[in-house]
């Protein structure tokens, strides 16, 4: 066999190998198995025209629009991390509930929340942050879209563990 023929056979073999589909291991490395969003410092108020509520709804719309263009179309979770509301008032949590309802959450999307200092802001000046936690939990109890109703929680989603820890007073940051 001459050298040109050997090189042609080798080149053909390399090209054929390059055209073969990726192995399962390589495909698994690039396969999306979980999609989640994290947002913080939303600072919702009880104003019915709150721009922050509109932005929260827009976040969900953008996430779903993006997911719909992918092979993995789910948005598995959204974690709202601290300062979700401005002052911790029940009326602000009602705004959160309305914003989540208006976002048309999909059935697969779990909403998880964590406290920030604004969740107990109205109790800060009188050193009653434990009442802020109680207020937060009472407010969340009425919001169906929020999956975890605790101050601290551990949740498995799609085989991945999410751990949430909220500040309660100066010693828990």
mmCIF file of C-alpha atoms in Angstrom:
data_model
loop_
_atom_site.group_PDB
_atom_site.id
_atom_site.type_symbol
_atom_site.label_atom_id
_atom_site.label_comp_id
_atom_site.label_asym_id
_atom_site.label_seq_id
_atom_site.Cartn_x
_atom_site.Cartn_y
_atom_site.Cartn_z
ATOM 1 C CA UNK A 1 0.000 0.000 0.000
ATOM 2 C CA UNK A 2 1.455 3.340 -0.961
ATOM 3 C CA UNK A 3 1.652 6.281 1.403
ATOM 4 C CA UNK A 4 -1.123 8.279 -0.294
ATOM 5 C CA UNK A 5 -3.549 5.410 0.004
ATOM 6 C CA UNK A 6 -2.624 4.875 3.684
ATOM 7 C CA UNK A 7 -3.123 8.568 4.450
ATOM 8 C CA UNK A 8 -6.502 8.536 2.647
ATOM 9 C CA UNK A 9 -7.646 5.512 4.686
ATOM 10 C CA UNK A 10 -6.468 7.123 7.933
ATOM 11 C CA UNK A 11 -8.169 10.421 7.046
ATOM 12 C CA UNK A 12 -11.411 8.601 6.206
ATOM 13 C CA UNK A 13 -11.250 6.726 9.519
ATOM 14 C CA UNK A 14 -10.695 9.952 11.484
ATOM 15 C CA UNK A 15 -13.595 11.656 9.680
ATOM 16 C CA UNK A 16 -15.857 8.673 10.313
ATOM 17 C CA UNK A 17 -14.999 8.672 14.022
ATOM 18 C CA UNK A 18 -15.644 12.423 14.209
ATOM 19 C CA UNK A 19 -19.105 11.931 12.698
ATOM 20 C CA UNK A 20 -20.134 9.244 15.177
ATOM 21 C CA UNK A 21 -22.576 10.400 17.865
ATOM 22 C CA UNK A 22 -21.142 11.257 21.250
ATOM 23 C CA UNK A 23 -21.031 8.457 23.775
ATOM 24 C CA UNK A 24 -23.670 8.353 26.505
ATOM 25 C CA UNK A 25 -21.148 9.636 29.033
ATOM 26 C CA UNK A 26 -20.345 12.687 26.913
ATOM 27 C CA UNK A 27 -24.040 13.332 26.238
ATOM 28 C CA UNK A 28 -24.824 13.029 29.948
ATOM 29 C CA UNK A 29 -22.180 15.639 30.775
ATOM 30 C CA UNK A 30 -23.957 18.195 28.585
ATOM 31 C CA UNK A 31 -27.538 17.232 29.366
ATOM 32 C CA UNK A 32 -29.580 19.707 31.413
ATOM 33 C CA UNK A 33 -31.203 17.948 34.349
ATOM 34 C CA UNK A 34 -32.197 20.913 36.515
ATOM 35 C CA UNK A 35 -33.005 24.552 35.860
ATOM 36 C CA UNK A 36 -33.528 27.049 38.662
ATOM 37 C CA UNK A 37 -33.526 30.793 39.213
ATOM 38 C CA UNK A 38 -32.347 32.757 42.218
ATOM 39 C CA UNK A 39 -33.503 36.303 42.943
ATOM 40 C CA UNK A 40 -32.953 38.534 45.938
ATOM 41 C CA UNK A 41 -33.837 42.013 47.143
ATOM 42 C CA UNK A 42 -37.139 42.243 45.313
ATOM 43 C CA UNK A 43 -38.550 44.651 47.939
ATOM 44 C CA UNK A 44 -42.219 44.283 47.048
ATOM 45 C CA UNK A 45 -44.599 46.868 48.465
ATOM 46 C CA UNK A 46 -48.360 46.818 48.758
ATOM 47 C CA UNK A 47 -48.708 49.306 45.900
ATOM 48 C CA UNK A 48 -50.912 47.681 43.231
ATOM 49 C CA UNK A 49 -48.710 49.250 40.514
ATOM 50 C CA UNK A 50 -45.443 48.097 42.072
ATOM 51 C CA UNK A 51 -42.751 47.960 39.398
ATOM 52 C CA UNK A 52 -40.948 45.261 41.386
ATOM 53 C CA UNK A 53 -43.976 42.957 41.095
ATOM 54 C CA UNK A 54 -43.998 43.513 37.342
ATOM 55 C CA UNK A 55 -40.280 42.711 37.183
ATOM 56 C CA UNK A 56 -40.839 39.513 39.193
ATOM 57 C CA UNK A 57 -43.545 38.446 36.757
ATOM 58 C CA UNK A 58 -41.216 39.323 33.874
ATOM 59 C CA UNK A 59 -38.499 37.112 35.372
ATOM 60 C CA UNK A 60 -40.840 34.118 35.242
ATOM 61 C CA UNK A 61 -41.996 34.973 31.705
ATOM 62 C CA UNK A 62 -38.382 35.268 30.492
ATOM 63 C CA UNK A 63 -37.347 32.027 32.183
ATOM 64 C CA UNK A 64 -40.251 30.097 30.681
ATOM 65 C CA UNK A 65 -39.676 31.620 27.229
ATOM 66 C CA UNK A 66 -36.013 30.617 27.358
ATOM 67 C CA UNK A 67 -36.778 27.111 28.658
ATOM 68 C CA UNK A 68 -39.296 26.586 25.852
ATOM 69 C CA UNK A 69 -36.502 26.990 23.300
ATOM 70 C CA UNK A 70 -34.390 24.246 24.880
ATOM 71 C CA UNK A 71 -34.573 20.466 24.829
ATOM 72 C CA UNK A 72 -35.121 20.527 28.611
ATOM 73 C CA UNK A 73 -38.131 22.799 28.974
ATOM 74 C CA UNK A 74 -38.734 22.836 32.733
ATOM 75 C CA UNK A 75 -38.048 25.610 35.193
ATOM 76 C CA UNK A 76 -37.762 23.407 38.269
ATOM 77 C CA UNK A 77 -37.377 25.975 41.018
ATOM 78 C CA UNK A 78 -37.174 29.632 41.893
ATOM 79 C CA UNK A 79 -35.438 30.633 45.113
ATOM 80 C CA UNK A 80 -36.354 34.080 46.454
ATOM 81 C CA UNK A 81 -33.532 34.975 48.810
ATOM 82 C CA UNK A 82 -34.149 37.698 51.352
ATOM 83 C CA UNK A 83 -35.732 41.122 51.230
ATOM 84 C CA UNK A 84 -38.598 39.788 49.175
ATOM 85 C CA UNK A 85 -40.798 42.498 50.719
ATOM 86 C CA UNK A 86 -39.975 45.977 52.008
ATOM 87 C CA UNK A 87 -41.146 46.019 55.619
ATOM 88 C CA UNK A 88 -42.577 42.587 56.403
ATOM 89 C CA UNK A 89 -46.159 43.837 56.342
ATOM 90 C CA UNK A 90 -48.923 41.310 55.640
ATOM 91 C CA UNK A 91 -50.168 43.520 52.796
ATOM 92 C CA UNK A 92 -46.772 43.166 51.096
ATOM 93 C CA UNK A 93 -47.015 39.382 51.258
ATOM 94 C CA UNK A 94 -50.473 39.692 49.698
ATOM 95 C CA UNK A 95 -48.727 41.545 46.848
ATOM 96 C CA UNK A 96 -46.225 38.687 46.569
ATOM 97 C CA UNK A 97 -49.062 36.192 46.352
ATOM 98 C CA UNK A 98 -50.758 38.271 43.647
ATOM 99 C CA UNK A 99 -47.505 38.628 41.700
ATOM 100 C CA UNK A 100 -46.917 34.872 41.806
ATOM 101 C CA UNK A 101 -50.499 34.206 40.719
ATOM 102 C CA UNK A 102 -50.105 36.653 37.832
ATOM 103 C CA UNK A 103 -46.841 34.979 36.801
ATOM 104 C CA UNK A 104 -48.789 31.869 35.724
ATOM 105 C CA UNK A 105 -46.372 29.495 37.416
ATOM 106 C CA UNK A 106 -46.066 26.119 35.813
ATOM 107 C CA UNK A 107 -46.889 23.036 37.811
ATOM 108 C CA UNK A 108 -43.258 21.850 37.879
ATOM 109 C CA UNK A 109 -41.897 25.139 39.250
ATOM 110 C CA UNK A 110 -41.305 25.135 42.993
ATOM 111 C CA UNK A 111 -40.952 28.488 44.753
ATOM 112 C CA UNK A 112 -38.679 28.532 47.799
ATOM 113 C CA UNK A 113 -38.103 31.568 50.015
ATOM 114 C CA UNK A 114 -35.640 32.757 52.622
ATOM 115 C CA UNK A 115 -35.860 35.672 55.021
ATOM 116 C CA UNK A 116 -33.702 38.739 54.818
ATOM 117 C CA UNK A 117 -33.624 41.621 57.244
ATOM 118 C CA UNK A 118 -36.588 43.309 55.520
ATOM 119 C CA UNK A 119 -38.841 40.343 56.239
ATOM 120 C CA UNK A 120 -38.712 41.372 59.901
ATOM 121 C CA UNK A 121 -37.955 45.074 59.422
ATOM 122 C CA UNK A 122 -41.036 46.324 61.300
ATOM 123 C CA UNK A 123 -39.844 44.429 64.393
ATOM 124 C CA UNK A 124 -36.181 45.451 64.235
ATOM 125 C CA UNK A 125 -36.367 48.665 66.253
ATOM 126 C CA UNK A 126 -37.914 46.966 69.271
ATOM 127 C CA UNK A 127 -35.619 43.889 69.217
ATOM 128 C CA UNK A 128 -38.523 41.529 68.505
ATOM 129 C CA UNK A 129 -37.080 39.745 65.470
ATOM 130 C CA UNK A 130 -38.671 36.483 66.584
ATOM 131 C CA UNK A 131 -42.028 38.129 65.863
ATOM 132 C CA UNK A 132 -40.687 38.984 62.424
ATOM 133 C CA UNK A 133 -40.070 35.288 61.788
ATOM 134 C CA UNK A 134 -43.574 34.472 63.021
ATOM 135 C CA UNK A 135 -45.042 37.146 60.771
ATOM 136 C CA UNK A 136 -43.033 35.832 57.831
ATOM 137 C CA UNK A 137 -44.193 32.251 58.375
ATOM 138 C CA UNK A 138 -47.808 33.340 58.862
ATOM 139 C CA UNK A 139 -47.635 35.342 55.636
ATOM 140 C CA UNK A 140 -46.106 32.461 53.668
ATOM 141 C CA UNK A 141 -48.729 30.039 54.966
ATOM 142 C CA UNK A 142 -51.305 31.776 52.805
ATOM 143 C CA UNK A 143 -49.276 31.725 49.586
ATOM 144 C CA UNK A 144 -49.980 28.482 47.765
ATOM 145 C CA UNK A 145 -47.159 28.898 45.232
ATOM 146 C CA UNK A 146 -44.450 28.791 47.914
ATOM 147 C CA UNK A 147 -43.370 25.216 48.534
ATOM 148 C CA UNK A 148 -41.282 25.459 51.701
ATOM 149 C CA UNK A 149 -43.014 27.307 54.532
ATOM 150 C CA UNK A 150 -40.146 27.260 57.007
ATOM 151 C CA UNK A 151 -37.535 29.772 58.101
ATOM 152 C CA UNK A 152 -34.839 27.135 57.481
ATOM 153 C CA UNK A 153 -35.359 24.170 55.190
ATOM 154 C CA UNK A 154 -33.779 21.417 53.145
ATOM 155 C CA UNK A 155 -35.390 20.378 49.876
ATOM 156 C CA UNK A 156 -34.452 17.861 47.187
ATOM 157 C CA UNK A 157 -35.353 18.907 43.642
ATOM 158 C CA UNK A 158 -34.334 16.801 40.663
ATOM 159 C CA UNK A 159 -31.845 14.909 42.798
ATOM 160 C CA UNK A 160 -30.088 18.077 44.012
ATOM 161 C CA UNK A 161 -30.254 19.262 47.615
ATOM 162 C CA UNK A 162 -31.180 22.888 48.294
ATOM 163 C CA UNK A 163 -30.532 24.129 51.843
ATOM 164 C CA UNK A 164 -32.057 27.393 53.032
ATOM 165 C CA UNK A 165 -30.966 29.271 56.159
ATOM 166 C CA UNK A 166 -32.606 32.537 57.204
ATOM 167 C CA UNK A 167 -31.267 35.225 59.529
ATOM 168 C CA UNK A 168 -33.398 35.668 62.640
ATOM 169 C CA UNK A 169 -31.387 38.203 64.641
ATOM 170 C CA UNK A 170 -27.855 39.542 64.905
ATOM 171 C CA UNK A 171 -26.453 36.133 65.863
ATOM 172 C CA UNK A 172 -27.680 34.136 62.851
ATOM 173 C CA UNK A 173 -26.059 35.874 59.889
#
